[in-house]
PDB file of C-alpha atoms in Angstrom:
ATOM      1  CA  UNK A   1      25.536 -10.560   4.027  1.00 79.00           C
ATOM      2  CA  UNK A   2      27.604 -13.608   4.978  1.00 94.00           C
ATOM      3  CA  UNK A   3      27.182 -16.449   2.488  1.00 97.00           C
ATOM      4  CA  UNK A   4      27.310 -20.251   2.567  1.00 98.00           C
ATOM      5  CA  UNK A   5      26.962 -22.480  -0.484  1.00 98.00           C
ATOM      6  CA  UNK A   6      24.901 -25.621   0.197  1.00 98.00           C
ATOM      7  CA  UNK A   7      24.551 -28.653  -2.089  1.00 98.00           C
ATOM      8  CA  UNK A   8      21.534 -31.017  -2.289  1.00 96.00           C
ATOM      9  CA  UNK A   9      21.471 -34.775  -1.903  1.00 93.00           C
ATOM     10  CA  UNK A  10      19.672 -37.724  -3.423  1.00 88.00           C
ATOM     11  CA  UNK A  11      15.983 -37.407  -4.206  1.00 83.00           C
ATOM     12  CA  UNK A  12      16.287 -34.077  -6.026  1.00 79.00           C
ATOM     13  CA  UNK A  13      16.838 -35.631  -9.461  1.00 89.00           C
ATOM     14  CA  UNK A  14      14.503 -35.221 -12.431  1.00 92.00           C
ATOM     15  CA  UNK A  15      14.690 -35.534 -16.214  1.00 96.00           C
ATOM     16  CA  UNK A  16      15.991 -32.358 -17.836  1.00 96.00           C
ATOM     17  CA  UNK A  17      18.127 -31.343 -14.874  1.00 96.00           C
ATOM     18  CA  UNK A  18      21.068 -29.183 -15.920  1.00 97.00           C
ATOM     19  CA  UNK A  19      20.174 -29.027 -19.618  1.00 97.00           C
ATOM     20  CA  UNK A  20      19.407 -25.296 -19.639  1.00 97.00           C
ATOM     21  CA  UNK A  21      22.713 -24.604 -17.885  1.00 98.00           C
ATOM     22  CA  UNK A  22      24.646 -26.607 -20.487  1.00 98.00           C
ATOM     23  CA  UNK A  23      22.905 -24.775 -23.317  1.00 98.00           C
ATOM     24  CA  UNK A  24      23.493 -21.336 -21.797  1.00 98.00           C
ATOM     25  CA  UNK A  25      27.027 -21.611 -20.407  1.00 98.00           C
ATOM     26  CA  UNK A  26      30.127 -23.286 -21.896  1.00 98.00           C
ATOM     27  CA  UNK A  27      31.581 -23.688 -18.383  1.00 98.00           C
ATOM     28  CA  UNK A  28      28.550 -25.756 -17.362  1.00 98.00           C
ATOM     29  CA  UNK A  29      28.621 -27.826 -20.551  1.00 98.00           C
ATOM     30  CA  UNK A  30      32.286 -28.645 -19.909  1.00 98.00           C
ATOM     31  CA  UNK A  31      31.392 -30.097 -16.509  1.00 98.00           C
ATOM     32  CA  UNK A  32      28.879 -32.532 -17.982  1.00 98.00           C
ATOM     33  CA  UNK A  33      31.366 -33.543 -20.683  1.00 98.00           C
ATOM     34  CA  UNK A  34      34.083 -34.193 -18.100  1.00 98.00           C
ATOM     35  CA  UNK A  35      31.762 -36.283 -15.904  1.00 98.00           C
ATOM     36  CA  UNK A  36      30.618 -38.314 -18.927  1.00 98.00           C
ATOM     37  CA  UNK A  37      34.271 -38.976 -19.836  1.00 98.00           C
ATOM     38  CA  UNK A  38      35.235 -39.901 -16.266  1.00 98.00           C
ATOM     39  CA  UNK A  39      32.417 -42.454 -16.040  1.00 98.00           C
ATOM     40  CA  UNK A  40      32.621 -43.713 -19.615  1.00 98.00           C
ATOM     41  CA  UNK A  41      28.863 -43.127 -19.838  1.00 98.00           C
ATOM     42  CA  UNK A  42      26.559 -40.637 -21.516  1.00 98.00           C
ATOM     43  CA  UNK A  43      25.186 -39.620 -18.123  1.00 98.00           C
ATOM     44  CA  UNK A  44      24.193 -36.171 -19.389  1.00 98.00           C
ATOM     45  CA  UNK A  45      22.054 -37.812 -22.078  1.00 97.00           C
ATOM     46  CA  UNK A  46      20.283 -39.824 -19.397  1.00 98.00           C
ATOM     47  CA  UNK A  47      19.786 -36.667 -17.328  1.00 97.00           C
ATOM     48  CA  UNK A  48      18.328 -34.657 -20.187  1.00 97.00           C
ATOM     49  CA  UNK A  49      16.208 -37.190 -22.039  1.00 96.00           C
ATOM     50  CA  UNK A  50      16.381 -40.605 -20.437  1.00 96.00           C
ATOM     51  CA  UNK A  51      14.180 -42.734 -18.202  1.00 95.00           C
ATOM     52  CA  UNK A  52      13.520 -41.374 -14.707  1.00 93.00           C
ATOM     53  CA  UNK A  53      13.673 -44.843 -13.149  1.00 91.00           C
ATOM     54  CA  UNK A  54      17.150 -45.340 -14.592  1.00 94.00           C
ATOM     55  CA  UNK A  55      18.274 -41.877 -13.483  1.00 94.00           C
ATOM     56  CA  UNK A  56      16.936 -42.579  -9.980  1.00 90.00           C
ATOM     57  CA  UNK A  57      19.189 -45.632  -9.587  1.00 90.00           C
ATOM     58  CA  UNK A  58      21.611 -44.693  -6.823  1.00 91.00           C
ATOM     59  CA  UNK A  59      24.656 -45.265  -9.012  1.00 93.00           C
ATOM     60  CA  UNK A  60      23.326 -42.731 -11.560  1.00 95.00           C
ATOM     61  CA  UNK A  61      21.542 -40.243  -9.321  1.00 93.00           C
ATOM     62  CA  UNK A  62      24.565 -39.514  -7.160  1.00 95.00           C
ATOM     63  CA  UNK A  63      27.015 -38.452  -9.902  1.00 97.00           C
ATOM     64  CA  UNK A  64      24.182 -36.760 -11.837  1.00 97.00           C
ATOM     65  CA  UNK A  65      23.206 -34.517  -8.948  1.00 97.00           C
ATOM     66  CA  UNK A  66      26.851 -33.684  -8.326  1.00 98.00           C
ATOM     67  CA  UNK A  67      27.363 -32.818 -12.007  1.00 98.00           C
ATOM     68  CA  UNK A  68      24.417 -30.431 -11.975  1.00 98.00           C
ATOM     69  CA  UNK A  69      25.661 -28.757  -8.797  1.00 98.00           C
ATOM     70  CA  UNK A  70      29.213 -28.284 -10.032  1.00 98.00           C
ATOM     71  CA  UNK A  71      27.968 -27.121 -13.450  1.00 98.00           C
ATOM     72  CA  UNK A  72      25.855 -24.438 -11.773  1.00 98.00           C
ATOM     73  CA  UNK A  73      28.768 -23.368  -9.611  1.00 98.00           C
ATOM     74  CA  UNK A  74      31.243 -23.235 -12.512  1.00 98.00           C
ATOM     75  CA  UNK A  75      28.781 -21.135 -14.560  1.00 98.00           C
ATOM     76  CA  UNK A  76      28.286 -18.784 -11.612  1.00 98.00           C
ATOM     77  CA  UNK A  77      32.037 -18.403 -11.373  1.00 97.00           C
ATOM     78  CA  UNK A  78      32.795 -18.043 -15.102  1.00 98.00           C
ATOM     79  CA  UNK A  79      29.872 -15.849 -16.134  1.00 97.00           C
ATOM     80  CA  UNK A  80      29.048 -13.800 -13.061  1.00 96.00           C
ATOM     81  CA  UNK A  81      32.334 -13.626 -11.152  1.00 95.00           C
ATOM     82  CA  UNK A  82      30.947 -15.239  -7.988  1.00 96.00           C
ATOM     83  CA  UNK A  83      33.353 -17.790  -6.509  1.00 96.00           C
ATOM     84  CA  UNK A  84      33.447 -20.136  -3.572  1.00 97.00           C
ATOM     85  CA  UNK A  85      35.804 -17.676  -1.898  1.00 97.00           C
ATOM     86  CA  UNK A  86      32.856 -15.297  -1.581  1.00 96.00           C
ATOM     87  CA  UNK A  87      31.388 -17.787   0.897  1.00 97.00           C
ATOM     88  CA  UNK A  88      32.345 -18.446   4.500  1.00 98.00           C
ATOM     89  CA  UNK A  89      31.429 -22.144   4.315  1.00 98.00           C
ATOM     90  CA  UNK A  90      30.326 -24.899   1.972  1.00 98.00           C
ATOM     91  CA  UNK A  91      28.138 -27.800   3.087  1.00 98.00           C
ATOM     92  CA  UNK A  92      26.239 -30.612   1.379  1.00 98.00           C
ATOM     93  CA  UNK A  93      23.528 -33.066   2.368  1.00 97.00           C
ATOM     94  CA  UNK A  94      24.888 -36.639   2.150  1.00 96.00           C
ATOM     95  CA  UNK A  95      26.203 -37.007  -1.436  1.00 96.00           C
ATOM     96  CA  UNK A  96      26.023 -33.198  -1.618  1.00 97.00           C
ATOM     97  CA  UNK A  97      29.094 -33.131   0.596  1.00 98.00           C
ATOM     98  CA  UNK A  98      31.044 -34.477  -2.388  1.00 98.00           C
ATOM     99  CA  UNK A  99      29.597 -31.727  -4.603  1.00 98.00           C
ATOM    100  CA  UNK A 100      30.658 -29.153  -2.010  1.00 98.00           C
ATOM    101  CA  UNK A 101      34.201 -30.534  -1.945  1.00 98.00           C
ATOM    102  CA  UNK A 102      34.427 -30.548  -5.744  1.00 98.00           C
ATOM    103  CA  UNK A 103      33.222 -26.937  -5.935  1.00 98.00           C
ATOM    104  CA  UNK A 104      35.689 -25.921  -3.221  1.00 98.00           C
ATOM    105  CA  UNK A 105      38.643 -27.471  -5.057  1.00 98.00           C
ATOM    106  CA  UNK A 106      39.219 -30.255  -2.527  1.00 98.00           C
ATOM    107  CA  UNK A 107      38.573 -33.210  -4.883  1.00 98.00           C
ATOM    108  CA  UNK A 108      38.855 -33.071  -8.669  1.00 98.00           C
ATOM    109  CA  UNK A 109      35.655 -33.275 -10.690  1.00 98.00           C
ATOM    110  CA  UNK A 110      36.659 -36.551 -12.368  1.00 98.00           C
ATOM    111  CA  UNK A 111      37.612 -38.152  -9.043  1.00 98.00           C
ATOM    112  CA  UNK A 112      34.350 -36.960  -7.484  1.00 98.00           C
ATOM    113  CA  UNK A 113      32.318 -38.549 -10.288  1.00 98.00           C
ATOM    114  CA  UNK A 114      34.177 -41.852  -9.941  1.00 98.00           C
ATOM    115  CA  UNK A 115      33.862 -41.838  -6.148  1.00 98.00           C
ATOM    116  CA  UNK A 116      30.112 -41.274  -6.352  1.00 98.00           C
ATOM    117  CA  UNK A 117      29.702 -44.108  -8.840  1.00 97.00           C
ATOM    118  CA  UNK A 118      31.551 -46.402  -6.406  1.00 97.00           C
ATOM    119  CA  UNK A 119      29.536 -45.020  -3.493  1.00 97.00           C
ATOM    120  CA  UNK A 120      26.219 -45.477  -5.265  1.00 95.00           C
ATOM    121  CA  UNK A 121      26.959 -49.056  -6.284  1.00 96.00           C
ATOM    122  CA  UNK A 122      28.325 -49.937  -2.841  1.00 97.00           C
ATOM    123  CA  UNK A 123      25.362 -48.469  -0.975  1.00 95.00           C
ATOM    124  CA  UNK A 124      22.907 -50.232  -3.268  1.00 92.00           C
ATOM    125  CA  UNK A 125      24.567 -53.635  -2.844  1.00 95.00           C
ATOM    126  CA  UNK A 126      25.298 -53.420   0.900  1.00 96.00           C
ATOM    127  CA  UNK A 127      21.909 -54.863   1.873  1.00 95.00           C
ATOM    128  CA  UNK A 128      19.807 -57.408  -0.015  1.00 93.00           C
ATOM    129  CA  UNK A 129      16.614 -55.955  -1.565  1.00 89.00           C
ATOM    130  CA  UNK A 130      13.712 -56.039   0.846  1.00 89.00           C
ATOM    131  CA  UNK A 131      15.814 -56.520   3.987  1.00 95.00           C
ATOM    132  CA  UNK A 132      16.230 -52.841   4.803  1.00 96.00           C
ATOM    133  CA  UNK A 133      13.868 -49.894   5.112  1.00 96.00           C
ATOM    134  CA  UNK A 134      13.659 -46.223   6.026  1.00 96.00           C
ATOM    135  CA  UNK A 135      10.849 -44.152   7.527  1.00 97.00           C
ATOM    136  CA  UNK A 136      10.113 -40.479   8.075  1.00 97.00           C
ATOM    137  CA  UNK A 137       9.009 -39.302  11.504  1.00 98.00           C
ATOM    138  CA  UNK A 138       7.252 -35.962  11.027  1.00 97.00           C
ATOM    139  CA  UNK A 139       6.639 -33.782  14.042  1.00 96.00           C
ATOM    140  CA  UNK A 140       9.020 -35.868  16.132  1.00 96.00           C
ATOM    141  CA  UNK A 141      11.722 -34.568  18.445  1.00 94.00           C
ATOM    142  CA  UNK A 142      15.152 -36.211  18.336  1.00 96.00           C
ATOM    143  CA  UNK A 143      14.443 -37.800  21.724  1.00 96.00           C
ATOM    144  CA  UNK A 144      11.242 -39.374  20.369  1.00 97.00           C
ATOM    145  CA  UNK A 145      13.104 -40.683  17.331  1.00 98.00           C
ATOM    146  CA  UNK A 146      15.745 -42.210  19.621  1.00 98.00           C
ATOM    147  CA  UNK A 147      13.004 -43.917  21.630  1.00 98.00           C
ATOM    148  CA  UNK A 148      11.368 -45.193  18.432  1.00 98.00           C
ATOM    149  CA  UNK A 149      14.714 -46.600  17.303  1.00 98.00           C
ATOM    150  CA  UNK A 150      15.151 -48.315  20.660  1.00 98.00           C
ATOM    151  CA  UNK A 151      11.761 -49.966  20.154  1.00 98.00           C
ATOM    152  CA  UNK A 152      12.876 -51.021  16.702  1.00 98.00           C
ATOM    153  CA  UNK A 153      16.122 -52.525  17.982  1.00 98.00           C
ATOM    154  CA  UNK A 154      14.121 -54.620  20.441  1.00 98.00           C
ATOM    155  CA  UNK A 155      13.311 -56.816  17.429  1.00 97.00           C
ATOM    156  CA  UNK A 156      17.013 -57.652  17.182  1.00 97.00           C
ATOM    157  CA  UNK A 157      17.626 -55.583  14.051  1.00 97.00           C
ATOM    158  CA  UNK A 158      19.426 -52.321  13.325  1.00 98.00           C
ATOM    159  CA  UNK A 159      17.406 -49.118  13.730  1.00 98.00           C
ATOM    160  CA  UNK A 160      19.058 -45.686  13.831  1.00 98.00           C
ATOM    161  CA  UNK A 161      18.426 -42.029  13.046  1.00 98.00           C
ATOM    162  CA  UNK A 162      19.729 -41.507   9.514  1.00 98.00           C
ATOM    163  CA  UNK A 163      18.875 -37.851   8.852  1.00 97.00           C
ATOM    164  CA  UNK A 164      18.122 -34.965  11.183  1.00 98.00           C
ATOM    165  CA  UNK A 165      16.900 -32.726   8.372  1.00 97.00           C
ATOM    166  CA  UNK A 166      15.020 -30.001  10.245  1.00 97.00           C
ATOM    167  CA  UNK A 167      12.987 -29.649  13.431  1.00 96.00           C
ATOM    168  CA  UNK A 168      10.191 -32.193  13.142  1.00 95.00           C
ATOM    169  CA  UNK A 169      11.732 -33.853  10.056  1.00 96.00           C
ATOM    170  CA  UNK A 170      13.676 -36.943  11.056  1.00 98.00           C
ATOM    171  CA  UNK A 171      14.401 -40.093   9.057  1.00 98.00           C
ATOM    172  CA  UNK A 172      15.240 -43.485  10.546  1.00 98.00           C
ATOM    173  CA  UNK A 173      16.935 -46.427   8.852  1.00 98.00           C
ATOM    174  CA  UNK A 174      17.496 -50.111   9.555  1.00 98.00           C
ATOM    175  CA  UNK A 175      16.136 -53.601   9.010  1.00 98.00           C
ATOM    176  CA  UNK A 176      12.567 -53.780   7.721  1.00 97.00           C
ATOM    177  CA  UNK A 177      11.219 -55.496  10.853  1.00 97.00           C
ATOM    178  CA  UNK A 178      12.907 -52.942  13.126  1.00 98.00           C
ATOM    179  CA  UNK A 179      11.649 -49.993  11.117  1.00 98.00           C
ATOM    180  CA  UNK A 180       8.111 -51.383  11.150  1.00 97.00           C
ATOM    181  CA  UNK A 181       8.336 -51.689  14.954  1.00 98.00           C
ATOM    182  CA  UNK A 182       9.714 -48.137  15.255  1.00 98.00           C
ATOM    183  CA  UNK A 183       6.883 -46.779  13.088  1.00 97.00           C
ATOM    184  CA  UNK A 184       4.315 -48.628  15.216  1.00 97.00           C
ATOM    185  CA  UNK A 185       5.878 -47.197  18.394  1.00 98.00           C
ATOM    186  CA  UNK A 186       5.813 -43.701  16.911  1.00 97.00           C
ATOM    187  CA  UNK A 187       2.151 -43.973  15.926  1.00 96.00           C
ATOM    188  CA  UNK A 188       1.269 -45.107  19.453  1.00 97.00           C
ATOM    189  CA  UNK A 189       3.346 -42.451  21.210  1.00 96.00           C
ATOM    190  CA  UNK A 190       2.295 -39.103  19.837  1.00 94.00           C
ATOM    191  CA  UNK A 191       4.460 -38.676  16.743  1.00 96.00           C
ATOM    192  CA  UNK A 192       2.399 -36.610  14.289  1.00 96.00           C
ATOM    193  CA  UNK A 193       3.121 -38.829  11.280  1.00 97.00           C
ATOM    194  CA  UNK A 194       5.315 -41.903  10.817  1.00 97.00           C
ATOM    195  CA  UNK A 195       5.534 -43.437   7.379  1.00 94.00           C
ATOM    196  CA  UNK A 196       7.734 -45.814   5.445  1.00 92.00           C
ATOM    197  CA  UNK A 197       9.724 -44.277   2.583  1.00 93.00           C
ATOM    198  CA  UNK A 198      10.045 -45.684  -0.916  1.00 86.00           C
ATOM    199  CA  UNK A 199      13.822 -46.166  -0.957  1.00 87.00           C
ATOM    200  CA  UNK A 200      16.073 -48.798  -2.463  1.00 85.00           C
ATOM    201  CA  UNK A 201      18.291 -49.348   0.591  1.00 91.00           C
ATOM    202  CA  UNK A 202      18.607 -48.377   4.288  1.00 96.00           C
ATOM    203  CA  UNK A 203      21.055 -45.469   3.944  1.00 96.00           C
ATOM    204  CA  UNK A 204      23.049 -43.859   6.763  1.00 97.00           C
ATOM    205  CA  UNK A 205      22.900 -46.678   9.284  1.00 98.00           C
ATOM    206  CA  UNK A 206      25.188 -49.483  10.440  1.00 98.00           C
ATOM    207  CA  UNK A 207      23.842 -51.826   7.736  1.00 98.00           C
ATOM    208  CA  UNK A 208      25.851 -49.708   5.278  1.00 98.00           C
ATOM    209  CA  UNK A 209      29.181 -50.862   6.768  1.00 98.00           C
ATOM    210  CA  UNK A 210      30.146 -52.817   3.603  1.00 98.00           C
ATOM    211  CA  UNK A 211      29.696 -49.597   1.623  1.00 98.00           C
ATOM    212  CA  UNK A 212      31.768 -47.672   4.169  1.00 98.00           C
ATOM    213  CA  UNK A 213      34.542 -50.250   3.739  1.00 98.00           C
ATOM    214  CA  UNK A 214      34.369 -49.810  -0.041  1.00 98.00           C
ATOM    215  CA  UNK A 215      34.617 -46.040   0.310  1.00 98.00           C
ATOM    216  CA  UNK A 216      37.545 -46.347   2.700  1.00 98.00           C
ATOM    217  CA  UNK A 217      39.402 -48.234  -0.013  1.00 98.00           C
ATOM    218  CA  UNK A 218      38.447 -45.790  -2.770  1.00 98.00           C
ATOM    219  CA  UNK A 219      39.198 -42.681  -0.721  1.00 98.00           C
ATOM    220  CA  UNK A 220      42.563 -44.028   0.451  1.00 98.00           C
ATOM    221  CA  UNK A 221      43.969 -43.540  -3.043  1.00 96.00           C
ATOM    222  CA  UNK A 222      42.167 -40.250  -3.806  1.00 98.00           C
ATOM    223  CA  UNK A 223      44.041 -36.947  -3.750  1.00 98.00           C
ATOM    224  CA  UNK A 224      42.213 -34.661  -1.314  1.00 98.00           C
ATOM    225  CA  UNK A 225      43.330 -31.059  -0.833  1.00 98.00           C
ATOM    226  CA  UNK A 226      42.252 -28.532   1.763  1.00 98.00           C
ATOM    227  CA  UNK A 227      39.060 -26.857   0.453  1.00 98.00           C
ATOM    228  CA  UNK A 228      39.275 -23.173  -0.463  1.00 98.00           C
ATOM    229  CA  UNK A 229      36.753 -22.463   2.315  1.00 98.00           C
ATOM    230  CA  UNK A 230      35.857 -24.682   5.287  1.00 98.00           C
ATOM    231  CA  UNK A 231      33.398 -27.553   4.832  1.00 98.00           C
ATOM    232  CA  UNK A 232      30.698 -28.052   7.459  1.00 98.00           C
ATOM    233  CA  UNK A 233      30.726 -31.844   7.696  1.00 98.00           C
ATOM    234  CA  UNK A 234      27.589 -34.004   7.983  1.00 97.00           C
ATOM    235  CA  UNK A 235      28.949 -36.251  10.718  1.00 97.00           C
ATOM    236  CA  UNK A 236      30.295 -33.532  13.016  1.00 98.00           C
ATOM    237  CA  UNK A 237      28.211 -30.448  12.149  1.00 98.00           C
ATOM    238  CA  UNK A 238      31.425 -28.455  12.429  1.00 98.00           C
ATOM    239  CA  UNK A 239      33.903 -26.842  10.048  1.00 98.00           C
ATOM    240  CA  UNK A 240      36.838 -28.861   8.709  1.00 98.00           C
ATOM    241  CA  UNK A 241      39.671 -28.127   6.304  1.00 98.00           C
ATOM    242  CA  UNK A 242      42.199 -30.878   7.050  1.00 98.00           C
ATOM    243  CA  UNK A 243      42.307 -33.347   4.122  1.00 98.00           C
ATOM    244  CA  UNK A 244      42.749 -36.429   6.320  1.00 98.00           C
ATOM    245  CA  UNK A 245      39.823 -35.452   8.522  1.00 98.00           C
ATOM    246  CA  UNK A 246      37.714 -34.932   5.396  1.00 98.00           C
ATOM    247  CA  UNK A 247      38.747 -38.387   4.140  1.00 98.00           C
ATOM    248  CA  UNK A 248      37.776 -40.033   7.446  1.00 98.00           C
ATOM    249  CA  UNK A 249      34.494 -38.113   7.643  1.00 98.00           C
ATOM    250  CA  UNK A 250      33.473 -39.242   4.153  1.00 98.00           C
ATOM    251  CA  UNK A 251      33.888 -42.846   5.272  1.00 98.00           C
ATOM    252  CA  UNK A 252      32.018 -42.249   8.543  1.00 98.00           C
ATOM    253  CA  UNK A 253      29.266 -40.447   6.644  1.00 97.00           C
ATOM    254  CA  UNK A 254      28.124 -43.662   4.903  1.00 98.00           C
ATOM    255  CA  UNK A 255      26.921 -45.219   8.169  1.00 98.00           C
ATOM    256  CA  UNK A 256      26.559 -42.012  10.188  1.00 97.00           C
ATOM    257  CA  UNK A 257      23.741 -39.572  10.809  1.00 97.00           C
ATOM    258  CA  UNK A 258      23.370 -36.582   8.488  1.00 98.00           C
ATOM    259  CA  UNK A 259      23.308 -33.821  11.112  1.00 98.00           C
ATOM    260  CA  UNK A 260      21.783 -31.192   8.837  1.00 98.00           C
ATOM    261  CA  UNK A 261      19.800 -29.259  11.454  1.00 98.00           C
ATOM    262  CA  UNK A 262      22.934 -28.847  13.558  1.00 98.00           C
ATOM    263  CA  UNK A 263      25.016 -27.983  10.482  1.00 98.00           C
ATOM    264  CA  UNK A 264      22.724 -25.093   9.567  1.00 98.00           C
ATOM    265  CA  UNK A 265      22.587 -23.960  13.185  1.00 98.00           C
ATOM    266  CA  UNK A 266      26.408 -24.000  13.311  1.00 98.00           C
ATOM    267  CA  UNK A 267      26.650 -21.800  10.220  1.00 98.00           C
ATOM    268  CA  UNK A 268      24.102 -19.344  11.635  1.00 98.00           C
ATOM    269  CA  UNK A 269      26.065 -19.117  14.893  1.00 97.00           C
ATOM    270  CA  UNK A 270      29.139 -18.351  12.815  1.00 97.00           C
ATOM    271  CA  UNK A 271      27.359 -15.409  11.198  1.00 97.00           C
ATOM    272  CA  UNK A 272      25.911 -16.870   7.971  1.00 97.00           C
ATOM    273  CA  UNK A 273      22.866 -14.901   6.835  1.00 96.00           C
ATOM    274  CA  UNK A 274      22.472 -16.091   3.204  1.00 96.00           C
ATOM    275  CA  UNK A 275      22.633 -19.468   1.483  1.00 97.00           C
ATOM    276  CA  UNK A 276      22.870 -20.443  -2.161  1.00 97.00           C
ATOM    277  CA  UNK A 277      21.546 -23.959  -2.836  1.00 98.00           C
ATOM    278  CA  UNK A 278      23.670 -25.000  -5.804  1.00 98.00           C
ATOM    279  CA  UNK A 279      22.088 -27.643  -8.036  1.00 97.00           C
ATOM    280  CA  UNK A 280      18.715 -29.196  -8.685  1.00 95.00           C
ATOM    281  CA  UNK A 281      15.626 -28.370  -6.672  1.00 92.00           C
ATOM    282  CA  UNK A 282      15.033 -26.433  -3.479  1.00 95.00           C
ATOM    283  CA  UNK A 283      14.834 -29.120  -0.790  1.00 95.00           C
ATOM    284  CA  UNK A 284      17.537 -27.634   1.438  1.00 97.00           C
ATOM    285  CA  UNK A 285      16.205 -24.097   1.092  1.00 97.00           C
ATOM    286  CA  UNK A 286      12.766 -25.276   2.213  1.00 95.00           C
ATOM    287  CA  UNK A 287      14.234 -27.255   5.132  1.00 96.00           C
ATOM    288  CA  UNK A 288      16.326 -24.355   6.359  1.00 96.00           C
ATOM    289  CA  UNK A 289      13.179 -22.227   6.789  1.00 95.00           C
ATOM    290  CA  UNK A 290      12.196 -24.658   9.526  1.00 95.00           C
ATOM    291  CA  UNK A 291      15.653 -24.444  11.085  1.00 97.00           C
ATOM    292  CA  UNK A 292      16.320 -20.694  10.959  1.00 95.00           C
ATOM    293  CA  UNK A 293      13.730 -18.345   9.469  1.00 93.00           C
ATOM    294  CA  UNK A 294      16.171 -15.421   9.323  1.00 92.00           C
ATOM    295  CA  UNK A 295      18.286 -17.095   6.613  1.00 95.00           C
ATOM    296  CA  UNK A 296      17.897 -15.642   3.124  1.00 95.00           C
ATOM    297  CA  UNK A 297      17.939 -18.612   0.748  1.00 96.00           C
ATOM    298  CA  UNK A 298      18.559 -18.652  -3.011  1.00 97.00           C
ATOM    299  CA  UNK A 299      18.258 -21.653  -5.322  1.00 97.00           C
ATOM    300  CA  UNK A 300      20.905 -21.873  -8.035  1.00 97.00           C
ATOM    301  CA  UNK A 301      19.847 -24.484 -10.556  1.00 95.00           C
ATOM    302  CA  UNK A 302      18.832 -22.592 -13.701  1.00 96.00           C
ATOM    303  CA  UNK A 303      20.472 -19.799 -15.745  1.00 96.00           C
ATOM    304  CA  UNK A 304      18.061 -17.126 -14.518  1.00 96.00           C
ATOM    305  CA  UNK A 305      18.766 -18.126 -10.903  1.00 96.00           C
ATOM    306  CA  UNK A 306      22.464 -17.385 -11.290  1.00 97.00           C
ATOM    307  CA  UNK A 307      21.905 -13.896 -12.667  1.00 94.00           C
ATOM    308  CA  UNK A 308      19.402 -13.008  -9.933  1.00 94.00           C
ATOM    309  CA  UNK A 309      21.769 -14.290  -7.253  1.00 96.00           C
ATOM    310  CA  UNK A 310      24.747 -12.355  -8.602  1.00 94.00           C
ATOM    311  CA  UNK A 311      22.663  -9.168  -8.646  1.00 92.00           C
ATOM    312  CA  UNK A 312      21.521  -9.779  -5.058  1.00 91.00           C
ATOM    313  CA  UNK A 313      25.143 -10.168  -3.936  1.00 90.00           C
ATOM    314  CA  UNK A 314      26.029  -6.880  -5.623  1.00 85.00           C
ATOM    315  CA  UNK A 315      23.067  -5.179  -3.980  1.00 83.00           C
ATOM    316  CA  UNK A 316      21.300  -4.550  -7.284  1.00 71.00           C
ATOM    317  CA  UNK A 317      17.534  -4.606  -7.649  1.00 52.00           C
TER     318      UNK A 317
END
């Protein structure tokens, strides 16, 4: 089987995430300790026994999800001998792209934690509370979502496709008035379900330009190496290894569409038959069933997951 490691994005967080890994594997525990030190915060304590509302704050959720993902990967590597070099590609959904780059040796763990803290704060502060919104369009084709966004922009506000997650699972983002107009258009024009999302900011649209500018500054001084295996980038849905291209893509990603459907389709065309979703939850594994049913997906968030995955790679029962 040809493997790709995929890394989840925001929304997968919950209290207790990563605790079992830290208790079972020293390599995982070391990741949480390094992230805590890099941020000057007991983030692991918040993850394992804190308040969910505080953990869900963008500035906390982003580095927390990355820490869990990298902890799972490091434990897989140290305890079961499975490394990123066993994969053909890595890919991550939105902030998960940073997790993928950390696992693939492109950005150091400490730098990744600091970048995600900057990214989370910048995305949260880019738009005043209440001015932006996002909505899910379920059962919609991309062309319908584009038409809904055009109806939204007729109000004079921003309205763009933020995430193409899977066939029939699209998310739009923009000003509240524009999103409301796009939802109304969708409901009147055959979209199965159009509903506002409970989010703190309008991510992945042009309103995030101040956050993109902040990330351009932060990334300009970050050491980025070529990843050990190619990264399938959100903004291009193609494989990249050049550090400068990665740097530019991470800036573009803040305002750009997460082209996840196309990213999975690209990996399948390149021969990928198995994915390991490294980190908390199973959102990407569920989405990929809608994209390509032939993919064999594993979730790698708990100690027992890692052992089962390693056995599957070795062809053991």
